[in-house]
Tab-separated table of C-alpha atoms in Angstrom:
chain	number	residue	atom	x	y	z
A	17	MET	CA	-0.015	-0.109	-0.029
A	18	ARG	CA	1.427	3.292	-1.070
A	19	ILE	CA	-0.102	6.587	0.123
A	20	LEU	CA	0.521	10.253	-0.887
A	21	ILE	CA	-0.015	12.866	1.709
A	22	THR	CA	0.136	16.539	1.319
A	23	ALA	CA	0.334	18.807	4.423
A	24	GLY	CA	1.273	22.239	5.679
A	25	GLY	CA	0.413	25.441	3.766
A	26	THR	CA	1.923	26.816	0.452
A	27	SER	CA	3.518	30.118	0.038
A	28	GLU	CA	3.443	32.487	-2.950
A	29	LYS	CA	6.391	34.882	-3.265
A	30	ILE	CA	5.548	38.703	-3.575
A	31	ASP	CA	9.126	39.565	-3.967
A	32	ASP	CA	12.543	38.067	-2.859
A	33	VAL	CA	11.815	38.904	0.831
A	34	ARG	CA	7.962	38.666	1.217
A	35	ALA	CA	5.347	35.941	0.543
A	36	ILE	CA	1.779	35.256	1.114
A	37	THR	CA	1.447	32.253	3.143
A	38	ASN	CA	-1.422	29.914	4.189
A	39	HIS	CA	-0.944	28.775	7.688
A	40	SER	CA	-1.001	25.159	8.623
A	41	SER	CA	0.901	23.687	11.407
A	42	GLY	CA	1.167	20.359	9.613
A	43	LYS	CA	0.168	18.484	12.740
A	44	LEU	CA	-2.891	16.712	11.349
A	45	GLY	CA	-0.871	15.689	8.265
A	46	LYS	CA	1.783	14.063	10.659
A	47	ALA	CA	-0.931	12.314	12.493
A	48	ILE	CA	-2.445	10.893	9.192
A	49	ALA	CA	1.141	9.779	8.163
A	50	GLU	CA	1.513	7.997	11.637
A	51	ALA	CA	-1.756	6.297	11.284
A	52	PHE	CA	-1.015	4.882	7.885
A	53	SER	CA	2.600	4.078	8.725
A	54	ALA	CA	1.251	1.863	11.557
A	55	GLU	CA	-0.405	-0.143	8.814
A	56	GLY	CA	2.902	-0.567	7.121
A	57	ALA	CA	1.980	1.738	4.218
A	58	THR	CA	4.801	3.422	2.144
A	59	ILE	CA	4.318	7.020	2.333
A	60	ASP	CA	5.211	9.943	0.197
A	61	TYR	CA	4.699	13.174	1.972
A	62	ILE	CA	4.647	16.530	0.439
A	63	THR	CA	5.110	19.528	2.674
A	64	THR	CA	7.026	22.727	3.400
A	65	LYS	CA	10.010	23.533	5.300
A	66	GLN	CA	7.871	25.411	7.961
A	67	ALA	CA	5.355	22.709	8.729
A	68	LEU	CA	6.015	19.802	11.302
A	69	HIS	CA	6.268	16.539	9.508
A	70	PRO	CA	6.641	12.847	10.292
A	71	ASP	CA	10.145	11.227	10.866
A	72	ASN	CA	12.163	9.860	7.793
A	73	ASP	CA	11.704	6.320	8.776
A	74	GLU	CA	7.886	6.809	8.404
A	75	ALA	CA	7.665	8.711	5.214
A	76	THR	CA	9.660	10.098	2.323
A	77	ILE	CA	9.404	13.818	2.647
A	78	HIS	CA	9.277	16.076	-0.468
A	79	LEU	CA	9.692	19.759	0.336
A	80	ILE	CA	7.801	22.422	-1.758
A	81	GLU	CA	6.960	26.106	-1.424
A	82	SER	CA	4.354	27.439	-3.908
A	83	THR	CA	1.199	25.945	-5.414
A	84	ALA	CA	2.951	25.618	-8.740
A	85	ASP	CA	5.684	23.493	-6.918
A	86	LEU	CA	2.893	21.358	-5.600
A	87	ALA	CA	1.292	20.793	-8.950
A	88	ALA	CA	4.621	19.735	-10.383
A	89	LYS	CA	5.578	17.386	-7.378
A	90	LEU	CA	2.239	15.660	-7.608
A	91	ASN	CA	2.433	15.109	-11.324
A	92	GLU	CA	5.878	13.646	-10.956
A	93	LEU	CA	5.049	11.370	-7.977
A	94	MET	CA	1.683	10.116	-9.515
A	95	THR	CA	3.318	9.463	-12.964
A	96	ALA	CA	6.069	7.386	-11.008
A	97	HIS	CA	3.814	5.547	-8.589
A	98	ARG	CA	0.398	4.070	-8.214
A	99	TYR	CA	-1.272	5.270	-4.957
A	100	THR	CA	-4.078	3.549	-2.968
A	101	ALA	CA	-4.977	6.878	-1.508
A	102	VAL	CA	-4.091	10.544	-1.862
A	103	ILE	CA	-4.693	12.515	1.447
A	104	HIS	CA	-4.649	16.129	0.293
A	105	SER	CA	-4.661	18.067	3.541
A	106	MET	CA	-2.305	20.896	2.414
A	107	ALA	CA	-3.741	24.483	2.652
A	108	VAL	CA	-3.060	25.627	-0.864
A	109	SER	CA	-3.166	29.252	-2.020
A	110	ASP	CA	-6.052	30.146	-4.183
A	111	PHE	CA	-4.271	33.099	-5.562
A	112	THR	CA	-0.727	34.118	-6.502
A	113	PRO	CA	0.706	37.579	-6.633
A	114	GLU	CA	0.831	38.926	-10.248
A	115	SER	CA	1.854	42.584	-9.729
A	116	SER	CA	2.550	44.928	-6.711
A	117	VAL	CA	2.206	48.649	-7.318
A	118	THR	CA	1.788	51.905	-5.299
A	119	ILE	CA	-1.722	53.214	-4.981
A	120	GLU	CA	-0.564	56.141	-7.085
A	121	ASP	CA	0.491	53.914	-9.815
A	122	LEU	CA	-2.807	52.124	-9.562
A	123	GLN	CA	-4.757	55.433	-9.885
A	124	ASP	CA	-2.471	56.426	-12.928
A	125	THR	CA	-2.941	52.939	-14.656
A	126	ILE	CA	-6.840	53.308	-14.080
A	127	ALA	CA	-6.811	56.913	-15.399
A	128	ALA	CA	-5.671	55.602	-18.765
A	129	LYS	CA	-8.733	53.471	-18.949
A	130	PRO	CA	-7.106	50.036	-20.064
A	131	ASP	CA	-9.352	47.379	-21.328
A	132	ASP	CA	-7.708	44.899	-19.025
A	133	LEU	CA	-6.747	46.502	-15.653
A	134	ALA	CA	-4.836	43.311	-14.323
A	135	LEU	CA	-2.666	43.233	-17.494
A	136	ALA	CA	-1.964	46.881	-17.606
A	137	LEU	CA	-0.668	46.669	-13.947
A	138	LYS	CA	1.517	43.794	-14.975
A	139	GLU	CA	2.921	46.071	-17.706
A	140	LYS	CA	3.402	48.947	-15.292
A	141	VAL	CA	5.582	46.569	-13.050
A	142	ARG	CA	7.547	45.543	-15.916
A	143	GLU	CA	8.632	49.108	-16.551
A	144	ARG	CA	9.910	49.384	-13.048
A	145	THR	CA	13.596	48.721	-12.449
A	146	GLU	CA	13.913	47.980	-8.680
A	147	LYS	CA	13.632	44.327	-7.558
A	148	LYS	CA	12.134	45.092	-4.017
A	149	ILE	CA	8.974	47.251	-3.878
A	150	SER	CA	9.670	50.662	-2.706
A	151	SER	CA	8.271	51.361	0.758
A	152	ASP	CA	7.776	55.218	-0.074
A	153	THR	CA	4.099	55.151	-0.233
A	154	ASP	CA	1.338	55.137	2.205
A	155	HIS	CA	-0.456	52.366	0.424
A	156	LEU	CA	0.779	49.373	-1.541
A	157	VAL	CA	-1.753	47.359	-3.823
A	158	ILE	CA	-1.081	43.795	-4.610
A	159	VAL	CA	-2.989	42.118	-7.410
A	160	LEU	CA	-3.110	38.519	-7.251
A	161	LYS	CA	-4.359	36.053	-9.933
A	162	LYS	CA	-6.210	32.739	-9.505
A	163	ASN	CA	-4.256	29.531	-9.274
A	164	PRO	CA	-5.335	26.508	-11.126
A	165	LYS	CA	-7.104	23.892	-8.758
A	166	VAL	CA	-4.238	21.505	-7.880
A	167	ILE	CA	-6.785	18.957	-6.312
A	168	GLN	CA	-8.405	18.425	-9.681
A	169	GLN	CA	-5.186	17.017	-11.185
A	170	ILE	CA	-5.363	14.100	-8.901
A	171	LYS	CA	-8.186	12.050	-10.245
A	172	GLN	CA	-7.171	13.026	-13.698
A	173	LEU	CA	-3.696	11.360	-13.195
A	174	GLN	CA	-5.132	8.323	-11.296
A	175	PRO	CA	-8.846	7.737	-11.651
A	176	GLU	CA	-8.572	4.630	-9.396
A	177	THR	CA	-6.927	6.318	-6.319
A	178	ILE	CA	-8.939	7.147	-3.329
A	179	LEU	CA	-9.003	10.832	-2.927
A	180	VAL	CA	-9.515	12.466	0.637
A	181	GLY	CA	-9.987	16.195	0.052
A	182	PHE	CA	-10.136	18.855	2.962
A	183	LYS	CA	-12.463	21.952	3.268
A	184	LEU	CA	-11.585	24.553	5.942
A	185	LEU	CA	-14.251	27.353	6.703
A	186	VAL	CA	-14.209	29.977	9.374
A	187	ASP	CA	-16.969	30.081	11.929
A	188	VAL	CA	-20.030	28.942	9.777
A	189	PRO	CA	-23.140	26.906	10.597
A	190	MET	CA	-22.534	23.211	10.420
A	191	ILE	CA	-25.081	22.930	7.559
A	192	GLN	CA	-23.266	25.394	5.489
A	193	LEU	CA	-19.952	23.507	6.273
A	194	LEU	CA	-21.395	20.273	5.015
A	195	ASP	CA	-23.022	21.674	2.058
A	196	VAL	CA	-19.792	23.423	0.770
A	197	ALA	CA	-17.989	20.094	1.545
A	198	LYS	CA	-20.405	18.210	-0.669
A	199	ALA	CA	-19.984	20.592	-3.526
A	200	SER	CA	-16.188	20.458	-3.189
A	201	MET	CA	-16.588	16.540	-3.346
A	202	GLU	CA	-18.540	16.669	-6.651
A	203	LYS	CA	-16.206	19.400	-8.186
A	204	ASN	CA	-13.040	17.594	-7.434
A	205	ASP	CA	-14.226	14.070	-7.795
A	206	ALA	CA	-13.180	13.268	-4.347
A	207	ASP	CA	-14.051	10.113	-2.409
A	208	PHE	CA	-14.243	11.808	1.071
A	209	ILE	CA	-14.042	15.337	2.305
A	210	LEU	CA	-12.809	16.147	5.749
A	211	ALA	CA	-14.755	19.373	6.621
A	212	ASN	CA	-13.649	21.478	9.396
A	213	ASP	CA	-14.094	25.020	10.971
A	214	LEU	CA	-11.193	26.996	12.041
A	215	ALA	CA	-13.339	28.138	15.046
A	216	GLU	CA	-13.350	24.586	16.237
A	217	ILE	CA	-9.693	24.019	16.077
A	218	SER	CA	-7.266	24.748	19.016
A	219	GLY	CA	-4.233	22.596	19.949
A	220	GLU	CA	-5.113	18.897	19.885
A	221	LYS	CA	-8.834	19.642	19.878
A	222	HIS	CA	-9.980	19.562	16.212
A	223	HIS	CA	-13.545	19.068	15.334
A	224	GLY	CA	-13.924	17.516	11.887
A	225	TYR	CA	-16.687	15.700	9.806
A	226	LEU	CA	-15.598	13.117	7.198
A	227	ILE	CA	-18.082	12.844	4.337
A	228	ASN	CA	-18.302	10.171	1.817
A	229	ARG	CA	-19.916	9.964	-1.700
A	230	HIS	CA	-23.165	8.661	-0.199
A	231	HIS	CA	-23.175	11.756	2.074
A	232	LYS	CA	-22.667	9.833	5.051
A	233	VAL	CA	-21.066	11.932	7.869
A	234	LYS	CA	-18.629	10.447	10.581
A	235	GLU	CA	-17.435	12.943	13.466
A	236	ALA	CA	-14.094	13.297	15.165
A	237	GLN	CA	-13.020	15.650	17.991
A	238	THR	CA	-9.147	15.540	17.724
A	239	LYS	CA	-6.378	15.270	15.395
A	240	SER	CA	-5.478	11.726	16.082
A	241	GLU	CA	-9.391	10.724	15.804
A	242	ILE	CA	-9.424	12.533	12.439
A	243	ALA	CA	-6.289	10.655	11.367
A	244	GLN	CA	-7.802	7.237	12.493
A	245	LEU	CA	-11.031	7.904	10.949
A	246	ILE	CA	-9.558	8.817	7.550
A	247	LYS	CA	-7.348	5.597	7.768
A	248	GLN	CA	-10.233	3.398	8.678
A	249	GLU	CA	-12.554	4.847	5.845
A	250	VAL	CA	-9.736	4.593	3.344
A	251	LEU	CA	-8.946	0.884	4.190
A	252	LYS	CA	-12.684	-0.038	4.158
A	253	LEU	CA	-13.272	1.547	0.710
A	254	GLU	CA	-10.199	-0.134	-0.719
A	255	GLU	CA	-11.140	-3.591	0.606
A	256	ALA	CA	-14.770	-3.041	-0.778
A	257	LYS	CA	-13.275	-2.307	-4.321
B	29	MET	CA	24.841	43.275	30.684
B	30	ARG	CA	21.266	42.945	29.447
B	31	ILE	CA	20.861	42.575	25.562
B	32	LEU	CA	17.652	42.810	23.506
B	33	ILE	CA	17.556	40.897	20.248
B	34	THR	CA	14.856	40.761	17.654
B	35	ALA	CA	15.174	38.142	14.862
B	36	GLY	CA	12.949	36.145	12.445
B	37	GLY	CA	10.180	37.773	10.179
B	38	THR	CA	6.894	39.239	11.167
B	39	SER	CA	3.772	38.097	9.558
B	40	GLU	CA	0.700	40.282	8.899
B	41	LYS	CA	-2.759	38.675	8.686
B	42	ILE	CA	-4.827	38.967	5.495
B	43	ASP	CA	-7.632	36.990	6.974
B	44	ASP	CA	-7.990	34.042	9.316
B	45	VAL	CA	-5.952	31.621	7.026
B	46	ARG	CA	-3.641	33.844	5.078
B	47	ALA	CA	-0.738	36.233	5.982
B	48	ILE	CA	2.065	38.152	4.466
B	49	THR	CA	5.256	37.027	5.764
B	50	ASN	CA	8.735	38.336	5.737
B	51	HIS	CA	11.094	35.588	5.364
B	52	SER	CA	13.882	35.257	7.846
B	53	SER	CA	15.266	31.881	9.099
B	54	GLY	CA	16.465	33.448	12.425
B	55	LYS	CA	19.836	31.687	12.168
B	56	LEU	CA	21.863	34.940	12.390
B	57	GLY	CA	19.742	36.095	15.417
B	58	LYS	CA	20.550	32.776	17.062
B	59	ALA	CA	24.426	33.230	16.288
B	60	ILE	CA	24.292	36.720	17.817
B	61	ALA	CA	22.436	35.547	20.920
B	62	GLU	CA	25.051	32.879	21.318
B	63	ALA	CA	27.914	35.312	20.942
B	64	PHE	CA	26.560	37.491	23.772
B	65	SER	CA	25.483	34.533	25.859
B	66	ALA	CA	29.143	33.403	25.839
B	67	GLU	CA	29.945	36.992	27.462
B	68	GLY	CA	27.548	36.233	30.291
B	69	ALA	CA	24.926	38.643	29.051
B	70	THR	CA	21.199	38.438	30.079
B	71	ILE	CA	19.406	38.037	26.762
B	72	ASP	CA	15.664	38.984	25.877
B	73	TYR	CA	14.983	37.458	22.364
B	74	ILE	CA	11.834	38.560	20.369
B	75	THR	CA	11.082	36.268	17.427
B	76	THR	CA	8.396	34.159	15.823
B	77	LYS	CA	7.296	30.415	16.240
B	78	GLN	CA	8.597	29.878	12.766
B	79	ALA	CA	12.111	31.113	13.230
B	80	LEU	CA	14.982	29.146	14.811
B	81	HIS	CA	15.871	30.471	18.111
B	82	PRO	CA	18.283	30.038	20.846
B	83	ASP	CA	17.964	27.580	23.707
B	84	ASN	CA	15.910	28.567	26.791
B	85	ASP	CA	19.102	28.571	29.003
B	86	GLU	CA	20.786	31.182	26.734
B	87	ALA	CA	17.899	33.622	26.316
B	88	THR	CA	14.250	34.486	27.436
B	89	ILE	CA	12.229	33.989	24.243
B	90	HIS	CA	9.268	36.307	23.643
B	91	LEU	CA	6.897	35.121	20.598
B	92	ILE	CA	5.216	37.576	18.546
B	93	GLU	CA	3.728	37.565	14.954
B	94	SER	CA	2.875	41.050	13.665
B	95	THR	CA	4.689	44.323	13.497
B	96	ALA	CA	2.074	45.628	15.906
B	97	ASP	CA	2.959	42.811	18.368
B	98	LEU	CA	6.645	43.731	18.120
B	99	ALA	CA	6.096	47.370	18.654
B	100	ALA	CA	4.029	46.411	21.835
B	101	LYS	CA	6.703	43.827	23.082
B	102	LEU	CA	9.695	46.261	22.571
B	103	ASN	CA	7.685	48.998	24.571
B	104	GLU	CA	6.929	46.455	27.343
B	105	LEU	CA	10.397	45.331	27.639
B	106	MET	CA	12.275	48.399	27.121
B	107	THR	CA	10.043	50.084	29.842
B	108	ALA	CA	10.811	47.264	32.270
B	109	HIS	CA	14.562	46.746	31.658
B	110	ARG	CA	17.653	48.903	30.834
B	111	TYR	CA	19.480	47.408	27.825
B	112	THR	CA	23.211	47.848	26.854
B	113	ALA	CA	22.334	47.173	23.430
B	114	VAL	CA	19.508	46.410	21.011
B	115	ILE	CA	20.233	44.244	18.038
B	116	HIS	CA	17.238	44.728	15.812
B	117	SER	CA	17.763	41.986	13.142
B	118	MET	CA	14.092	41.221	12.660
B	119	ALA	CA	12.714	41.375	9.219
B	120	VAL	CA	9.718	43.760	9.719
B	121	SER	CA	6.736	44.210	7.374
B	122	ASP	CA	6.652	47.857	5.957
B	123	PHE	CA	2.996	47.334	5.124
B	124	THR	CA	-0.030	45.649	6.715
B	125	PRO	CA	-3.154	44.419	4.869
B	126	GLU	CA	-6.024	46.943	5.222
B	127	SER	CA	-8.599	45.540	2.701
B	128	SER	CA	-8.877	42.754	0.238
B	129	VAL	CA	-11.317	43.050	-2.738
B	130	THR	CA	-12.069	41.506	-6.081
B	131	ILE	CA	-10.707	43.359	-9.050
B	132	GLU	CA	-14.474	43.898	-9.920
B	133	ASP	CA	-15.148	45.478	-6.413
B	134	LEU	CA	-12.057	47.684	-7.187
B	135	GLN	CA	-13.337	48.826	-10.550
B	136	ASP	CA	-16.709	49.553	-9.030
B	137	THR	CA	-15.224	51.560	-6.223
B	138	ILE	CA	-12.917	53.664	-8.654
B	139	ALA	CA	-15.981	54.182	-10.882
B	140	ALA	CA	-17.691	56.170	-7.949
B	141	LYS	CA	-14.725	58.546	-8.012
B	142	PRO	CA	-14.014	58.550	-4.226
B	143	ASP	CA	-11.602	61.285	-2.787
B	144	ASP	CA	-9.724	58.638	-0.797
B	145	LEU	CA	-9.496	55.314	-2.741
B	146	ALA	CA	-7.907	53.414	0.263
B	147	LEU	CA	-10.714	54.532	2.641
B	148	ALA	CA	-13.380	53.760	0.041
B	149	LEU	CA	-12.087	50.147	-0.326
B	150	LYS	CA	-12.045	49.756	3.496
B	151	GLU	CA	-15.690	50.738	3.516
B	152	LYS	CA	-16.450	48.380	0.652
B	153	VAL	CA	-14.856	45.369	2.849
B	154	ARG	CA	-16.864	46.546	5.823
B	155	GLU	CA	-20.293	45.942	3.759
B	156	ARG	CA	-19.194	42.435	3.191
B	157	THR	CA	-20.514	39.633	5.484
B	158	GLU	CA	-18.118	36.563	4.843
B	159	LYS	CA	-15.029	36.218	6.981
B	160	LYS	CA	-12.998	34.498	4.262
B	161	ILE	CA	-12.240	36.207	1.028
B	162	SER	CA	-14.326	34.594	-1.800
B	163	SER	CA	-12.361	32.777	-4.331
B	164	ASP	CA	-14.863	33.264	-7.164
B	165	THR	CA	-12.887	35.867	-8.888
B	166	ASP	CA	-9.906	35.814	-11.372
B	167	HIS	CA	-7.916	38.543	-9.683
B	168	LEU	CA	-8.090	39.582	-6.081
B	169	VAL	CA	-6.522	42.903	-4.909
B	170	ILE	CA	-4.894	43.518	-1.440
B	171	VAL	CA	-4.440	47.103	-0.438
B	172	LEU	CA	-1.675	47.502	2.294
B	173	LYS	CA	-1.054	50.451	4.540
B	174	LYS	CA	2.212	51.460	5.802
B	175	ASN	CA	3.197	50.404	9.299
B	176	PRO	CA	4.909	52.792	11.638
B	177	LYS	CA	8.761	52.355	11.751
B	178	VAL	CA	9.243	50.219	14.905
B	179	ILE	CA	13.058	50.801	14.966
B	180	GLN	CA	12.364	54.422	15.578
B	181	GLN	CA	10.864	53.504	19.120
B	182	ILE	CA	14.114	52.066	20.248
B	183	LYS	CA	16.138	55.324	20.848
B	184	GLN	CA	13.091	57.123	21.889
B	185	LEU	CA	12.568	54.613	24.780
B	186	GLN	CA	16.260	54.370	25.702
B	187	PRO	CA	18.449	57.183	24.280
B	188	GLU	CA	21.469	55.533	26.014
B	189	THR	CA	21.197	51.985	24.577
B	190	ILE	CA	23.548	51.014	21.647
B	191	LEU	CA	21.220	50.318	18.607
B	192	VAL	CA	22.258	47.972	15.863
B	193	GLY	CA	19.954	48.114	12.964
B	194	PHE	CA	19.960	45.815	9.840
B	195	LYS	CA	19.492	46.905	6.172
B	196	LEU	CA	18.783	43.998	3.606
B	197	LEU	CA	18.666	44.952	-0.101
B	198	VAL	CA	18.528	42.661	-3.099
B	199	ASP	CA	21.307	42.452	-5.755
B	200	VAL	CA	22.461	46.130	-5.626
B	201	PRO	CA	26.109	47.519	-6.006
B	202	MET	CA	27.979	47.731	-2.688
B	203	ILE	CA	28.110	51.589	-3.034
B	204	GLN	CA	24.385	51.756	-3.055
B	205	LEU	CA	24.062	49.153	-0.258
B	206	LEU	CA	26.400	51.482	1.948
B	207	ASP	CA	24.628	54.680	1.112
B	208	VAL	CA	21.185	53.188	2.029
B	209	ALA	CA	22.686	51.880	5.274
B	210	LYS	CA	23.992	55.215	6.137
B	211	ALA	CA	20.696	56.905	5.524
B	212	SER	CA	19.011	54.419	7.654
B	213	MET	CA	21.478	55.073	10.410
B	214	GLU	CA	20.777	58.699	10.464
B	215	LYS	CA	16.869	58.311	10.160
B	216	ASN	CA	16.771	55.750	12.937
B	217	ASP	CA	19.469	57.099	15.345
B	218	ALA	CA	21.262	53.933	15.191
B	219	ASP	CA	24.882	53.239	16.261
B	220	PHE	CA	25.603	50.589	13.708
B	221	ILE	CA	23.892	49.421	10.683
B	222	LEU	CA	24.537	45.837	9.476
B	223	ALA	CA	24.152	45.981	5.563
B	224	ASN	CA	23.606	42.960	3.651
B	225	ASP	CA	22.610	41.832	0.244
B	226	LEU	CA	20.035	38.782	-0.308
B	227	ALA	CA	22.263	37.840	-3.430
B	228	GLU	CA	25.280	37.245	-1.165
B	229	ILE	CA	23.390	35.074	1.512
B	230	SER	CA	23.313	31.379	1.082
B	231	GLY	CA	23.538	28.878	3.933
B	232	GLU	CA	26.110	29.759	6.497
B	233	LYS	CA	27.764	32.055	3.788
B	234	HIS	CA	26.474	35.555	4.842
B	235	HIS	CA	28.337	38.533	3.386
B	236	GLY	CA	27.796	41.681	5.538
B	237	TYR	CA	29.185	45.186	6.183
B	238	LEU	CA	28.925	46.557	9.678
B	239	ILE	CA	29.097	50.445	9.480
B	240	ASN	CA	29.300	52.725	12.586
B	241	ARG	CA	28.416	56.402	13.005
B	242	HIS	CA	31.836	57.554	11.816
B	243	HIS	CA	31.265	55.625	8.581
B	244	LYS	CA	33.951	53.032	9.270
B	245	VAL	CA	33.035	49.745	7.666
B	246	LYS	CA	34.088	46.157	8.785
B	247	GLU	CA	33.323	43.215	6.674
B	248	ALA	CA	32.339	39.547	7.545
B	249	GLN	CA	31.726	36.570	5.314
B	250	THR	CA	29.614	34.151	7.446
B	251	LYS	CA	26.880	34.460	9.955
B	252	SER	CA	29.114	33.493	12.927
B	253	GLU	CA	31.605	36.223	11.753
B	254	ILE	CA	28.809	38.802	11.625
B	255	ALA	CA	27.663	37.623	15.167
B	256	GLN	CA	31.186	37.982	16.538
B	257	LEU	CA	31.774	41.382	14.922
B	258	ILE	CA	28.646	42.783	16.254
B	259	LYS	CA	29.392	41.569	19.893
B	260	GLN	CA	32.946	42.956	19.514
B	261	GLU	CA	31.976	46.368	18.370
B	262	VAL	CA	29.233	46.683	20.848
B	263	LEU	CA	31.405	45.893	23.739
B	264	LYS	CA	34.087	48.188	22.375
B	265	LEU	CA	31.511	51.148	22.078
B	266	GLU	CA	30.066	50.301	25.452
B	267	GLU	CA	33.582	50.375	27.127
B	268	ALA	CA	34.358	53.691	25.516
B	269	LYS	CA	31.324	55.296	27.006
């Protein structure tokens, strides 16, 4: 049994010294790796330098930074190996910085009434010579463009793998959380979604719902309970195949 | 002898799951703490959870996240204790997110011709109800406002302390680096500036210039050389007082 786990949070460079990062401690990913390692699984583990990760004897660690790195690494690993399951717990940036300008530059650019404002701002930046953004302005404007959805690669590369996706919302009613999770399952062709709410995560306490394709919901209260639940449900589905 | 060291990089929240972070490993700060600890100094060390830091028996660690946290902690510590020197190596965000909108929202707001665009965008955000920024847009725009310069607090709080500031540029000629460092020394009333260029930092190799008020420049090639140089020059200046 070979398992691919992604964990931690991506970071997208603004310039050479600044980045937009998605926060994730990596603790849950580590717990999931330990749960599968205890079953004798071979584990590939994609994460970042900042996140906690399992020991080297439990998993092969692949370090990445950005969403583009993640997409490339997933493609490489999923082309080389067949995975029983992919547990995609990494917090992935939806957007990546495209251009950074002062608010004065923004207003100048808009005054020229461009057809495509985002494109015009990219050109504005290209005219600039300094590598680090000047701090001689009261307001800085960063324009970000949408990243491709990395999770959608997974079933395209291996339709047979069991895909566990994650959905994190912030302080929403349970019904809304489950609805968003179901929509994410459809859109990404996932077999399970672990739905969780940041307002219900602190330390080892981690409230989560694991939803399957038949919309059955199982609940867990801690990171290790979530890890065990994911392991059990993945193994059960693999046996039933 | 009591020394205050800041190290690592601040991070400024965009929303509950995303932040803009200034990258800094914390290795140089750790080396500086070790150099002063070897002289028997009592060390307060302000850093972040992500950065490497010295052992607890070498320094009292104070964890912060944002530039505002840093300003508050500096104020607290410098009100409670008298420091021989403050070594301010932390990479501090010049800007903090003020509002995040879709590019469509930005264009709508501009079309209403507000007197103050940044303020109008803040109001736009206030009208919104969701806590996490929607990802249903091709381009997202983050407006950041300038942070107060934390380094300027230091001599205001303790005119007698020896202040070592840091200036990091990216791939510039040496003359420009030294000029910018001198200007930073004047503006922030620093006694020394450690000027360095990201293009000349990799692993333990870390090229830096330590400049004093008389514009004398000393050079170092590694993190431990920089740490030793700062320690020696601070002790020398303290003795000469």
